[in-house]
């Protein structure tokens, strides 16, 4: 019985030590990745802050346009609400892009003009959108 216990200990202890070592290495790698990402985010914020201090309105507008480009690059349909009336404009971008591509295939020699949808510029900025995407990034880890 003593030999069986010794054999069991000789089998289990090295595996446990190896598993603990692997977990420690993974934790250290995760820590390094998170610290590097936080430092990068802080540096990016400092550079945006410097730009903002030089020209606040230009920086706000640029950030808004960049965000809208990022959002609309992943969208296939857009609904535009008219503030003056109750008309609702529906833009099926997926169908428009298909028509543009089929037109480009038919006239391969002539380049097709690209369709760009520009949303109405709003003077109010939503600070929650950046926080929401950051929290979504953290949830996926």
PDB file of C-alpha atoms in Angstrom:
ATOM      1  CA  UNK A   1       0.000   0.000   0.000  1.00  0.00           C
ATOM      2  CA  UNK A   2       2.896   2.316   0.778  1.00  0.00           C
ATOM      3  CA  UNK A   3       4.442   1.658  -2.643  1.00  0.00           C
ATOM      4  CA  UNK A   4       1.116   2.405  -4.350  1.00  0.00           C
ATOM      5  CA  UNK A   5       0.836   5.693  -2.483  1.00  0.00           C
ATOM      6  CA  UNK A   6       4.405   6.596  -3.408  1.00  0.00           C
ATOM      7  CA  UNK A   7       3.758   5.722  -7.068  1.00  0.00           C
ATOM      8  CA  UNK A   8       0.565   7.809  -7.039  1.00  0.00           C
ATOM      9  CA  UNK A   9       2.415  10.757  -5.486  1.00  0.00           C
ATOM     10  CA  UNK A  10       5.214  10.415  -8.041  1.00  0.00           C
ATOM     11  CA  UNK A  11       2.579  10.578 -10.799  1.00  0.00           C
ATOM     12  CA  UNK A  12       0.339  13.355  -9.458  1.00  0.00           C
ATOM     13  CA  UNK A  13       2.875  15.821  -8.038  1.00  0.00           C
ATOM     14  CA  UNK A  14       4.812  16.459 -11.289  1.00  0.00           C
ATOM     15  CA  UNK A  15       1.534  16.937 -13.187  1.00  0.00           C
ATOM     16  CA  UNK A  16       0.277  19.386 -10.566  1.00  0.00           C
ATOM     17  CA  UNK A  17       3.565  21.304 -10.641  1.00  0.00           C
ATOM     18  CA  UNK A  18       3.447  21.432 -14.454  1.00  0.00           C
ATOM     19  CA  UNK A  19      -0.158  22.587 -14.442  1.00  0.00           C
ATOM     20  CA  UNK A  20       0.600  25.281 -11.870  1.00  0.00           C
ATOM     21  CA  UNK A  21       3.604  26.434 -13.891  1.00  0.00           C
ATOM     22  CA  UNK A  22       1.502  26.634 -17.056  1.00  0.00           C
ATOM     23  CA  UNK A  23      -1.230  28.619 -15.291  1.00  0.00           C
ATOM     24  CA  UNK A  24       1.373  31.007 -13.870  1.00  0.00           C
ATOM     25  CA  UNK A  25       2.874  31.587 -17.325  1.00  0.00           C
ATOM     26  CA  UNK A  26      -0.574  32.203 -18.842  1.00  0.00           C
ATOM     27  CA  UNK A  27      -1.399  34.665 -16.063  1.00  0.00           C
ATOM     28  CA  UNK A  28       1.877  36.520 -16.582  1.00  0.00           C
ATOM     29  CA  UNK A  29       1.246  36.712 -20.336  1.00  0.00           C
ATOM     30  CA  UNK A  30      -2.289  38.002 -19.751  1.00  0.00           C
ATOM     31  CA  UNK A  31      -0.978  40.604 -17.314  1.00  0.00           C
ATOM     32  CA  UNK A  32       1.652  41.779 -19.803  1.00  0.00           C
ATOM     33  CA  UNK A  33      -0.943  42.008 -22.589  1.00  0.00           C
ATOM     34  CA  UNK A  34      -3.406  43.993 -20.469  1.00  0.00           C
ATOM     35  CA  UNK A  35      -0.714  46.368 -19.188  1.00  0.00           C
ATOM     36  CA  UNK A  36       0.581  46.970 -22.719  1.00  0.00           C
ATOM     37  CA  UNK A  37      -2.941  47.624 -23.985  1.00  0.00           C
ATOM     38  CA  UNK A  38      -3.628  50.046 -21.126  1.00  0.00           C
ATOM     39  CA  UNK A  39      -0.381  51.895 -21.826  1.00  0.00           C
ATOM     40  CA  UNK A  40      -1.273  52.099 -25.507  1.00  0.00           C
ATOM     41  CA  UNK A  41      -4.754  53.402 -24.680  1.00  0.00           C
ATOM     42  CA  UNK A  42      -3.277  56.002 -22.329  1.00  0.00           C
ATOM     43  CA  UNK A  43      -0.780  57.141 -24.966  1.00  0.00           C
ATOM     44  CA  UNK A  44      -3.522  57.361 -27.585  1.00  0.00           C
ATOM     45  CA  UNK A  45      -5.653  59.400 -25.171  1.00  0.00           C
ATOM     46  CA  UNK A  46      -2.749  61.767 -24.502  1.00  0.00           C
ATOM     47  CA  UNK A  47      -2.241  62.344 -28.221  1.00  0.00           C
ATOM     48  CA  UNK A  48      -5.966  62.978 -28.751  1.00  0.00           C
ATOM     49  CA  UNK A  49      -5.968  65.322 -25.755  1.00  0.00           C
ATOM     50  CA  UNK A  50      -3.087  67.307 -27.239  1.00  0.00           C
ATOM     51  CA  UNK A  51      -4.986  67.608 -30.541  1.00  0.00           C
ATOM     52  CA  UNK A  52      -8.166  68.541 -28.690  1.00  0.00           C
ATOM     53  CA  UNK A  53      -6.423  71.298 -26.747  1.00  0.00           C
ATOM     54  CA  UNK A  54      -5.154  72.776 -30.020  1.00  0.00           C
ATOM     55  CA  UNK A  55      -8.491  72.618 -31.895  1.00  0.00           C
ATOM     56  CA  UNK A  56     -11.463  71.289 -29.888  1.00  0.00           C
ATOM     57  CA  UNK A  57     -14.173  71.549 -32.555  1.00  0.00           C
ATOM     58  CA  UNK A  58     -12.026  70.057 -35.319  1.00  0.00           C
ATOM     59  CA  UNK A  59     -11.057  67.137 -33.094  1.00  0.00           C
ATOM     60  CA  UNK A  60     -14.679  66.510 -32.076  1.00  0.00           C
ATOM     61  CA  UNK A  61     -15.826  66.585 -35.699  1.00  0.00           C
ATOM     62  CA  UNK A  62     -13.019  64.269 -36.804  1.00  0.00           C
ATOM     63  CA  UNK A  63     -13.794  61.800 -34.023  1.00  0.00           C
ATOM     64  CA  UNK A  64     -17.485  61.893 -34.962  1.00  0.00           C
ATOM     65  CA  UNK A  65     -16.786  61.277 -38.644  1.00  0.00           C
ATOM     66  CA  UNK A  66     -14.329  58.467 -37.848  1.00  0.00           C
ATOM     67  CA  UNK A  67     -16.892  56.812 -35.591  1.00  0.00           C
ATOM     68  CA  UNK A  68     -19.645  57.125 -38.188  1.00  0.00           C
ATOM     69  CA  UNK A  69     -17.377  55.614 -40.859  1.00  0.00           C
ATOM     70  CA  UNK A  70     -16.605  52.706 -38.560  1.00  0.00           C
ATOM     71  CA  UNK A  71     -20.288  52.160 -37.761  1.00  0.00           C
ATOM     72  CA  UNK A  72     -21.563  52.478 -41.327  1.00  0.00           C
ATOM     73  CA  UNK A  73     -18.867  50.209 -42.752  1.00  0.00           C
ATOM     74  CA  UNK A  74     -20.579  47.245 -41.043  1.00  0.00           C
ATOM     75  CA  UNK A  75     -24.189  48.182 -41.871  1.00  0.00           C
ATOM     76  CA  UNK A  76     -26.300  46.925 -44.774  1.00  0.00           C
ATOM     77  CA  UNK A  77     -29.430  49.031 -44.199  1.00  0.00           C
ATOM     78  CA  UNK A  78     -29.882  52.597 -42.977  1.00  0.00           C
ATOM     79  CA  UNK A  79     -33.025  54.366 -41.797  1.00  0.00           C
ATOM     80  CA  UNK A  80     -32.897  58.164 -41.819  1.00  0.00           C
ATOM     81  CA  UNK A  81     -35.488  59.990 -39.729  1.00  0.00           C
ATOM     82  CA  UNK A  82     -36.475  63.382 -41.074  1.00  0.00           C
ATOM     83  CA  UNK A  83     -36.794  65.915 -38.276  1.00  0.00           C
ATOM     84  CA  UNK A  84     -39.117  68.221 -40.232  1.00  0.00           C
ATOM     85  CA  UNK A  85     -41.796  65.640 -40.973  1.00  0.00           C
ATOM     86  CA  UNK A  86     -42.785  62.058 -40.416  1.00  0.00           C
ATOM     87  CA  UNK A  87     -41.060  60.711 -43.528  1.00  0.00           C
ATOM     88  CA  UNK A  88     -38.664  57.845 -42.955  1.00  0.00           C
ATOM     89  CA  UNK A  89     -35.993  57.276 -45.611  1.00  0.00           C
ATOM     90  CA  UNK A  90     -34.893  53.660 -46.100  1.00  0.00           C
ATOM     91  CA  UNK A  91     -31.549  52.989 -47.778  1.00  0.00           C
ATOM     92  CA  UNK A  92     -30.953  49.295 -48.589  1.00  0.00           C
ATOM     93  CA  UNK A  93     -27.181  49.576 -48.901  1.00  0.00           C
ATOM     94  CA  UNK A  94     -26.760  45.877 -49.609  1.00  0.00           C
ATOM     95  CA  UNK A  95     -28.984  46.131 -52.702  1.00  0.00           C
ATOM     96  CA  UNK A  96     -27.365  49.396 -53.801  1.00  0.00           C
ATOM     97  CA  UNK A  97     -23.931  47.792 -53.512  1.00  0.00           C
ATOM     98  CA  UNK A  98     -25.103  44.758 -55.506  1.00  0.00           C
ATOM     99  CA  UNK A  99     -26.407  47.029 -58.256  1.00  0.00           C
ATOM    100  CA  UNK A 100     -23.162  48.983 -58.229  1.00  0.00           C
ATOM    101  CA  UNK A 101     -21.129  45.783 -58.455  1.00  0.00           C
ATOM    102  CA  UNK A 102     -23.270  44.352 -61.251  1.00  0.00           C
ATOM    103  CA  UNK A 103     -22.957  47.656 -63.117  1.00  0.00           C
ATOM    104  CA  UNK A 104     -19.204  47.580 -62.612  1.00  0.00           C
ATOM    105  CA  UNK A 105     -19.037  44.014 -63.905  1.00  0.00           C
ATOM    106  CA  UNK A 106     -20.991  45.002 -67.022  1.00  0.00           C
ATOM    107  CA  UNK A 107     -18.723  47.958 -67.726  1.00  0.00           C
ATOM    108  CA  UNK A 108     -15.384  46.649 -66.504  1.00  0.00           C
ATOM    109  CA  UNK A 109     -13.464  49.252 -68.498  1.00  0.00           C
ATOM    110  CA  UNK A 110     -15.190  52.225 -66.834  1.00  0.00           C
ATOM    111  CA  UNK A 111     -14.705  52.575 -63.077  1.00  0.00           C
ATOM    112  CA  UNK A 112     -17.978  52.821 -61.131  1.00  0.00           C
ATOM    113  CA  UNK A 113     -18.427  55.753 -58.746  1.00  0.00           C
ATOM    114  CA  UNK A 114     -18.620  54.684 -55.136  1.00  0.00           C
ATOM    115  CA  UNK A 115     -21.699  55.439 -53.086  1.00  0.00           C
ATOM    116  CA  UNK A 116     -21.081  57.192 -49.796  1.00  0.00           C
ATOM    117  CA  UNK A 117     -23.739  57.788 -47.173  1.00  0.00           C
ATOM    118  CA  UNK A 118     -23.005  60.736 -44.934  1.00  0.00           C
ATOM    119  CA  UNK A 119     -25.192  61.004 -41.823  1.00  0.00           C
ATOM    120  CA  UNK A 120     -26.422  64.396 -40.679  1.00  0.00           C
ATOM    121  CA  UNK A 121     -23.845  66.013 -38.409  1.00  0.00           C
ATOM    122  CA  UNK A 122     -25.052  66.260 -34.844  1.00  0.00           C
ATOM    123  CA  UNK A 123     -23.596  68.792 -32.464  1.00  0.00           C
ATOM    124  CA  UNK A 124     -24.160  66.519 -29.483  1.00  0.00           C
ATOM    125  CA  UNK A 125     -21.648  63.781 -28.891  1.00  0.00           C
ATOM    126  CA  UNK A 126     -22.502  60.534 -27.147  1.00  0.00           C
ATOM    127  CA  UNK A 127     -19.697  59.651 -24.762  1.00  0.00           C
ATOM    128  CA  UNK A 128     -21.398  56.355 -23.982  1.00  0.00           C
ATOM    129  CA  UNK A 129     -20.608  54.868 -27.394  1.00  0.00           C
ATOM    130  CA  UNK A 130     -16.860  54.643 -26.743  1.00  0.00           C
ATOM    131  CA  UNK A 131     -17.439  53.182 -23.288  1.00  0.00           C
ATOM    132  CA  UNK A 132     -19.901  50.654 -24.691  1.00  0.00           C
ATOM    133  CA  UNK A 133     -17.441  49.362 -27.288  1.00  0.00           C
ATOM    134  CA  UNK A 134     -14.674  49.155 -24.694  1.00  0.00           C
ATOM    135  CA  UNK A 135     -16.897  47.125 -22.360  1.00  0.00           C
ATOM    136  CA  UNK A 136     -17.842  44.835 -25.256  1.00  0.00           C
ATOM    137  CA  UNK A 137     -14.150  44.294 -25.980  1.00  0.00           C
ATOM    138  CA  UNK A 138     -13.526  43.373 -22.359  1.00  0.00           C
ATOM    139  CA  UNK A 139     -16.484  40.950 -22.295  1.00  0.00           C
ATOM    140  CA  UNK A 140     -15.075  38.964 -25.206  1.00  0.00           C
ATOM    141  CA  UNK A 141     -11.781  38.270 -23.462  1.00  0.00           C
TER     142      UNK A 141
END
